[in-house]
Structure formats: C-alpha cells, structure tokens
Coordinates of C-alpha atoms in Angstrom, one line a residue:
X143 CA -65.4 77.6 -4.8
X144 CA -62.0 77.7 -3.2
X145 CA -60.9 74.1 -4.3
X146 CA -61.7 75.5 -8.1
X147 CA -59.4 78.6 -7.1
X148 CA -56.4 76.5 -6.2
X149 CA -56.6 74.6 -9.4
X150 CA -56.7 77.4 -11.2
X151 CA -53.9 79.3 -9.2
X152 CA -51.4 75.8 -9.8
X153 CA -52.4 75.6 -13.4
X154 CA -51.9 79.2 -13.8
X155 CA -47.8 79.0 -12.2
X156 CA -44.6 79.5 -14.8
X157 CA -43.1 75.4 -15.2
X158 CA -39.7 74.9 -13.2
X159 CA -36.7 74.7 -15.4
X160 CA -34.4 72.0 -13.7
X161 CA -31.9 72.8 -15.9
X162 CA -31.3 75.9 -14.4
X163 CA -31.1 74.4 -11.0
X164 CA -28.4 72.1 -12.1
X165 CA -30.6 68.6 -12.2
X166 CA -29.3 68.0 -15.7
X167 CA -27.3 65.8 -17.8
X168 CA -24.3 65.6 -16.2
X169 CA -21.0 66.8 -18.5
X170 CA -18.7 63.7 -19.7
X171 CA -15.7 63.1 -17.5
X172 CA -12.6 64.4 -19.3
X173 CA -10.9 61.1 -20.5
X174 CA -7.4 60.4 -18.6
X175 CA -4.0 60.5 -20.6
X176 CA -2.5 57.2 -19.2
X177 CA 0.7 57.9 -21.7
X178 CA 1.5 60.1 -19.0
X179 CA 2.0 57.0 -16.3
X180 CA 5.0 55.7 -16.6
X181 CA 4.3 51.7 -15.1
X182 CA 8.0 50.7 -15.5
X183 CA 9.3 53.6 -12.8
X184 CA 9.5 51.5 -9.2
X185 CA 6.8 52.6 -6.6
X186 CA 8.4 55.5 -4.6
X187 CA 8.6 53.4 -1.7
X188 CA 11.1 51.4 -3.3
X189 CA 12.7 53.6 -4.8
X190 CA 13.7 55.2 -1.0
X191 CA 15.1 51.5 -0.1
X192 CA 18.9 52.2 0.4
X193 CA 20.6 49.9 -1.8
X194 CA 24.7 48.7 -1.1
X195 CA 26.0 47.3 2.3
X196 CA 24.0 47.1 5.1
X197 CA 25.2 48.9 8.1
X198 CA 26.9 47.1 11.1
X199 CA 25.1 45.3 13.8
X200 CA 24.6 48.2 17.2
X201 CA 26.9 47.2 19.8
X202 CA 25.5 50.0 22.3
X203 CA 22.2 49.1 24.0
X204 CA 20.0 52.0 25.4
X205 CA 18.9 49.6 28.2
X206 CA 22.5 49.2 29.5
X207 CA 22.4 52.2 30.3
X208 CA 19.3 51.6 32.9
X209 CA 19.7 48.2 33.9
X210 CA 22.1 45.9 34.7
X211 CA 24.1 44.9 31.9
X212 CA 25.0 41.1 32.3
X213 CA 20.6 40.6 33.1
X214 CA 20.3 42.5 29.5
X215 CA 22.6 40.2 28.3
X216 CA 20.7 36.9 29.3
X217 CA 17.7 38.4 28.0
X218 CA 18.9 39.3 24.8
X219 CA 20.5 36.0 24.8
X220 CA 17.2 33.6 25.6
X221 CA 15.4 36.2 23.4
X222 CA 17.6 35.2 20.5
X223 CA 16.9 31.5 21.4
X224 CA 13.4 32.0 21.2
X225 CA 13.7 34.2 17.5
X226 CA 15.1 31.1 16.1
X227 CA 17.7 29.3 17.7
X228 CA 16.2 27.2 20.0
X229 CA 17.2 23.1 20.9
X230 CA 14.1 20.4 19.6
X231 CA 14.2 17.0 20.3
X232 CA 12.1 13.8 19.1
X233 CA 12.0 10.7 20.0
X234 CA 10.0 7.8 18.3
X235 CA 9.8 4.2 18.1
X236 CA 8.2 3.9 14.9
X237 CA 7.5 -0.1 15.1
X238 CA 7.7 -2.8 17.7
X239 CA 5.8 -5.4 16.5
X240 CA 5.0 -9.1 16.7
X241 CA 5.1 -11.1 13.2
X242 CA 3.3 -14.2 12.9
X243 CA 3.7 -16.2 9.8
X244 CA 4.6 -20.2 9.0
X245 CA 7.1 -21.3 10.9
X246 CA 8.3 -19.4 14.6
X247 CA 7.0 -15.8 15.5
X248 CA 9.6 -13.0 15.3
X249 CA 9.9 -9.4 15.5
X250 CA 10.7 -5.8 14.2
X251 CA 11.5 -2.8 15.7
X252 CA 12.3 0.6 13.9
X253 CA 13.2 3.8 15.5
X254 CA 14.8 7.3 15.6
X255 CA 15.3 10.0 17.5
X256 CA 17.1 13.5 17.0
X257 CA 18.0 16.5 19.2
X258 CA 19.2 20.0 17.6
X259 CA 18.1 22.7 15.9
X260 CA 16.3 24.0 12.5
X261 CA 19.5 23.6 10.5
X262 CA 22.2 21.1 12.6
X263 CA 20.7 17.9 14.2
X264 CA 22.0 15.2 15.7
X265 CA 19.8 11.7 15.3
X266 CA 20.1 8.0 16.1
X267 CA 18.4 5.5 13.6
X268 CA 18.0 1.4 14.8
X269 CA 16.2 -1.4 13.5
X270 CA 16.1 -5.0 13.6
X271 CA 14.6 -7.9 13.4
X272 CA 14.5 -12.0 14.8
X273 CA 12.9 -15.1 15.7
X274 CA 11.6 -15.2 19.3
X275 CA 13.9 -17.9 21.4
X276 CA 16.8 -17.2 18.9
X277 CA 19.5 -14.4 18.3
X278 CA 18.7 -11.5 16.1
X279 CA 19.0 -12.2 12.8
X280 CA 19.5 -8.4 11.5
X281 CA 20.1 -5.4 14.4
X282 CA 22.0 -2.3 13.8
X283 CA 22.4 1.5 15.1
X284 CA 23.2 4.8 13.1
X285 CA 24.4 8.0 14.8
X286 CA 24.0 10.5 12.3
X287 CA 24.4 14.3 11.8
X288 CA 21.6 16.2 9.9
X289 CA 22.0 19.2 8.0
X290 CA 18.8 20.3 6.4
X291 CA 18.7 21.3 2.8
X292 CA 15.6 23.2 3.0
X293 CA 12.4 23.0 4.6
X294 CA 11.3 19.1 3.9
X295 CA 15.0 17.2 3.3
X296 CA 18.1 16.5 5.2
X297 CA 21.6 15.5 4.4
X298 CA 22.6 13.1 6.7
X299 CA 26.2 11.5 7.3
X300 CA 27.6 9.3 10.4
X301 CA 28.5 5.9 11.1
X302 CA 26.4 2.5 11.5
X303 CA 27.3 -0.4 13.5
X304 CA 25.5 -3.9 13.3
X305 CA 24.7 -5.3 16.5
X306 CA 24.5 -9.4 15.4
X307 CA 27.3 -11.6 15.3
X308 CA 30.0 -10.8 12.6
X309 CA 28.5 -7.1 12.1
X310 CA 30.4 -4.3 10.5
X311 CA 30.4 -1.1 10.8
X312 CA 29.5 1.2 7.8
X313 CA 30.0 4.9 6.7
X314 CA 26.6 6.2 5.8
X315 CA 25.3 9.0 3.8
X316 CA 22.0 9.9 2.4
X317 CA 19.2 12.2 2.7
X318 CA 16.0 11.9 4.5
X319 CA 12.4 14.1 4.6
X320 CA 9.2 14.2 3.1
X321 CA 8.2 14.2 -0.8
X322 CA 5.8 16.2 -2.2
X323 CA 2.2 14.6 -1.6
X324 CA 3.8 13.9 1.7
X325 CA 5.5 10.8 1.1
X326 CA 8.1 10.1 4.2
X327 CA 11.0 9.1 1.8
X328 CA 14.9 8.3 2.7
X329 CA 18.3 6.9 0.8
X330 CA 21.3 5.7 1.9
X331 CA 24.4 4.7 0.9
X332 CA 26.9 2.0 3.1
X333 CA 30.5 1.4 2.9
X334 CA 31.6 -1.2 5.5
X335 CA 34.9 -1.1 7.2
X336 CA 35.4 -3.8 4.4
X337 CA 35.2 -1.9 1.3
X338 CA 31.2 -3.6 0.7
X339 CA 28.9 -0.9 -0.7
X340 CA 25.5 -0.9 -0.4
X341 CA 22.3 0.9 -0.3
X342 CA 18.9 1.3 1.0
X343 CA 15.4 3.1 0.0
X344 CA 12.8 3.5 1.7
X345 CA 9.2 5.0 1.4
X346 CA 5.7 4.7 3.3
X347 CA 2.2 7.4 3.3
X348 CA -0.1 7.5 5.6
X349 CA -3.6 8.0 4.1
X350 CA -5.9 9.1 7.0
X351 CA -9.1 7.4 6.7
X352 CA -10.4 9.8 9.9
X353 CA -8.8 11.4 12.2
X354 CA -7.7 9.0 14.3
X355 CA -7.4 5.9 11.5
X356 CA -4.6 5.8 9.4
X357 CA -3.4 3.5 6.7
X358 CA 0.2 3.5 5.9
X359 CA 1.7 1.7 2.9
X360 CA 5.6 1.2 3.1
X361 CA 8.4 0.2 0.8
X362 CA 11.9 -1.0 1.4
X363 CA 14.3 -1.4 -1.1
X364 CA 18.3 -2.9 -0.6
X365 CA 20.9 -3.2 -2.8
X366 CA 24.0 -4.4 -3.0
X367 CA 27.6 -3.9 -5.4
X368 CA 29.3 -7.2 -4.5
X369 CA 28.8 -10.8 -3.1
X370 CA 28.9 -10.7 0.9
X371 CA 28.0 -14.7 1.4
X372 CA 28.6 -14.5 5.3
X373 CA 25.9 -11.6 5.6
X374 CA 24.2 -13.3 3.4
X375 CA 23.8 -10.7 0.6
X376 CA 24.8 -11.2 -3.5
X377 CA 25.0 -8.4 -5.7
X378 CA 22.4 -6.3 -7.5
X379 CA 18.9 -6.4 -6.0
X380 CA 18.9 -8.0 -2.6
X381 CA 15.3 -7.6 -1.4
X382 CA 12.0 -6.0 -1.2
X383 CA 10.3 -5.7 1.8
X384 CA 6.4 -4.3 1.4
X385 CA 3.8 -3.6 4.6
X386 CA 0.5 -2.4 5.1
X387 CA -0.7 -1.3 8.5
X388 CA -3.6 0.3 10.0
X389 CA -3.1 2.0 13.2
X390 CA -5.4 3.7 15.6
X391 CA -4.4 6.9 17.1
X392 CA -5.7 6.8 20.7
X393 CA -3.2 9.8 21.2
X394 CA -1.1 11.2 18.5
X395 CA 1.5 9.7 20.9
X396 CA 1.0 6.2 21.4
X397 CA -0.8 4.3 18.2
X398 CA -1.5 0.7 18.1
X399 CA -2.0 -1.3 14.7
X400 CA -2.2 -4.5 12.9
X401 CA -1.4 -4.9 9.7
X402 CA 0.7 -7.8 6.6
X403 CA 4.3 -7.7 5.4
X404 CA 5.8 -9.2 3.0
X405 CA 9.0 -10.1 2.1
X406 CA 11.3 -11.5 -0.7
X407 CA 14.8 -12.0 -1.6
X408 CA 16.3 -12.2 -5.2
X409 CA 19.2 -13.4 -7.4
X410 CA 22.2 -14.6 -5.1
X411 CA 21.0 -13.2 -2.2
X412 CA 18.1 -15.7 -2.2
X413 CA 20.5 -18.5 -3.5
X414 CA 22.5 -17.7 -0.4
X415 CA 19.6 -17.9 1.8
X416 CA 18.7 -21.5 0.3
X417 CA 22.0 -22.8 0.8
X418 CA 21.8 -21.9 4.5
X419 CA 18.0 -23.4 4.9
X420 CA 16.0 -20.2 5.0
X421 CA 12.9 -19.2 2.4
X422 CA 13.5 -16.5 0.2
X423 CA 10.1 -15.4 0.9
X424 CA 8.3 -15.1 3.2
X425 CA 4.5 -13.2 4.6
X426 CA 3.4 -12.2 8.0
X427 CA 1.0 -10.5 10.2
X428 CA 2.0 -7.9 12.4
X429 CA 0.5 -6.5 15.2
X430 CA 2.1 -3.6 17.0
X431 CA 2.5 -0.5 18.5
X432 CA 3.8 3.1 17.4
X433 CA 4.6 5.6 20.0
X434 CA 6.7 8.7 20.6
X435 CA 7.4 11.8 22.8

C-alpha cells in the first residue's frame, strides 16, 4: 500500500517550468558594430613611442658614485667587448695534399687565416703548388683587409706577392663568403706592379653524406686580359681547375681525405705551356689533410 501512495503522490505534483528557472533558450548575442574599429589607427603602444632625435648617451654612472670609478670603467669597458666588440681569429689550412698522377708526384697547399672583429678583419690567403725534388712551380701570399658587407660576404682589398722565381706582386680586390645554398664562393681581381690584370673565381660545397663524411666539389676559374709569356699565361680563359674530395672528420678540426683533380689549360696559355714542354692537361689523385684551430 505505501509504494501505490508514492506513485500516486509523484503523479499527483504540478510539472516544473524550467523556463522560469532560467534553463532556457539562451537570448542571441547582440551583433558587434566593427565600423566602429578603426584598423588603420597604430596600436597605442606605438603610438606612445617618442618619435625625433634620440637623447644623448648618460655620461653620469650611479655606480661611480659607490665604487671606484677607473674598476667601473674596465668593466664597462670588457662589458662592451663582450656586447659586440670582441677580437676572433681563425686559422686554417684548407689543403696540404700529395698529387699523384703520370709523370713526378707534386703538391698543393691552400690556406687562410683572419684575426678581427664582426665588421674589420684582417686575413692572410696562400697557396701553391710543385713537383717534389723541384722548385715551386706556382706559390704566392695575400694580406688582405676584410670589411663585411653583411652577414655572409666580405669586401676584401690588400696586396699579393708571388713567392717563385720572377713573381710580382699584385693589388687585389674582391669579395669573399658564402652563397645561398651554402656555396663557399670568392672573386678577385689582380693588377701586377706591371700593369697585367687578371682574375680568379672560385667555388666548392660540401654535401655531408653523415656527420662526419663530407663530399666537397670545387671549381677554379682564371683569367687573364693580356699575354704574360714568362708566367706563362695568354689572354682570355687561362684554366680550369676541378676536384672532388671526400674527407673524414675525425674532429671538426683535423679532416683527412682523398679525393681526383683535374686540370686544363686553354688558348695561349696552353700554347705557352707546349712550347715550354709541359701538358696542358693534366689528372691526379690527391690524398690529404684539412685542419684548423
């Protein structure tokens, strides 16, 4: 009997009206009137940027006032140094190899170093090459001031000297830095105490097959404006030299590889090099080492 009494007492209750408690349909939001932004007025932070000359670098230091002023100094000083104008310096020897090819063995060495800045740098640039048991056919050393351009070239200007018998020395000018797709690319122009001009391009890659192997591709390219016969060089296209080398980073500072180069002379620079006896071409193997600090 009292089960059948609660049924009847729930059936019996008024129904709940959830509208009256609020549950409904909520109202549509009012729609915003975005005429009323204006997007071309500058975010109030801007807008409170003072605009004109800025004011003058403080001379007063608080901490002058505390401590003593020439130790402020030097700290302010080194911390300066440290912000930005601190002295880098890097020294590589990019190639010294053996070449192996028909005829006697030579060599090749290729190096630079710098010392300076991010903006003002001052570098040294030498290469050569020979026959072991014989003088060096081609040696010579820049000194050269770099001013960088921007974050990946420098202008460079200075002075070169060749090192072999009869050598001149040159005013040089060119730029130097990396290419986009990080291609290690320089040009140069020569004008010898002799009024020659000349000129020289140069590229290589390296394509990193894992982290420590790398394959690097190079290109060098020298020209010439006039007939030097004693050098020997003719005008136009002098030569191409092309190597591929595959180098094994032990440490990123010392790298030995192996590697094929090939060289070839043109026009009256390979006429030249006839007359004297020499090929105009000529193909190697190279086994080396590339190292720097």
């Amino acid at each position: 009997m009292s089960g059948l009494a609660t049924l009847a007492l729930l059936l019996a209750a008024p129904q709940m009206d959830h509208a009256a408690m609020g549950h409904g349909t909520p109202a549509p939001a009012p729609a915003q009137d975005h005429a009323e932004h204006d997007m071309a007025a500058p975010a109030p932070e801007a807008a409170d940027i003072p605009q004109g000359t800025p004011p003058a670098v403080p001379r007063d230091h608080a901490a002058d006032a505390f401590y003593d002023p020439a130790a402020v100094a030097r700290a302010r000083k080194t911390m300066e140094q440290e912000s930005g104008g601190m002295i880098f310096s890097r020294w590589m020897l990019d190639r010294a190899e053996y070449r192996a090819g028909k005829g006697r063995d030579g060599y090749h060495w290729e190096g630079e170093g710098w010392v300076g800045g991010d903006l003002n740098r001052f570098a040294i640039k030498t290469e050569g090459e020979g026959r072991f048991g014989e003088r060096a056919e081609q040696a010579e050393v820049q000194a050269l001031y770099w001013r960088a351009l921007d974050p990946w070239f420098n202008l460079e200007a200075g002075v070169r000297q060749d090192l072999q018998r009869g050598g001149r020395t040159y005013a040089v000018v060119g730029v130097d830095g990396l290419a986009p797709y990080w291609f290690e690319v320089s040009a140069q122009a020569f004008l010898s105490d002799r009024g020659d001009v000349s000129a020289r391009l140069e590229a290589s890659y390296d394509q990193r097959i894992t982290q420590r192997l790398i394959l690097q591709p190079a290109v060098e390219v020298n020209l010439a404006a006039q007939d030097v016969p004693e050098a020997p060089v003719g005008a136009g296209l002098t030569n191409i030299e092309a190597g591929l080398r595959l180098r094994y980073e032990f440490a990123r500072e010392f790298a030995p590889y192996i590697g094929v180069n090939r060289e070839k002379s043109f026009g009256r620079t390979a006429r030249f090099l006839r007359a004297e006896g020499e090929g105009a071409s000529a193909t190697t193997f190279v086994a080396g080492v590339r190292m720097w600090f």
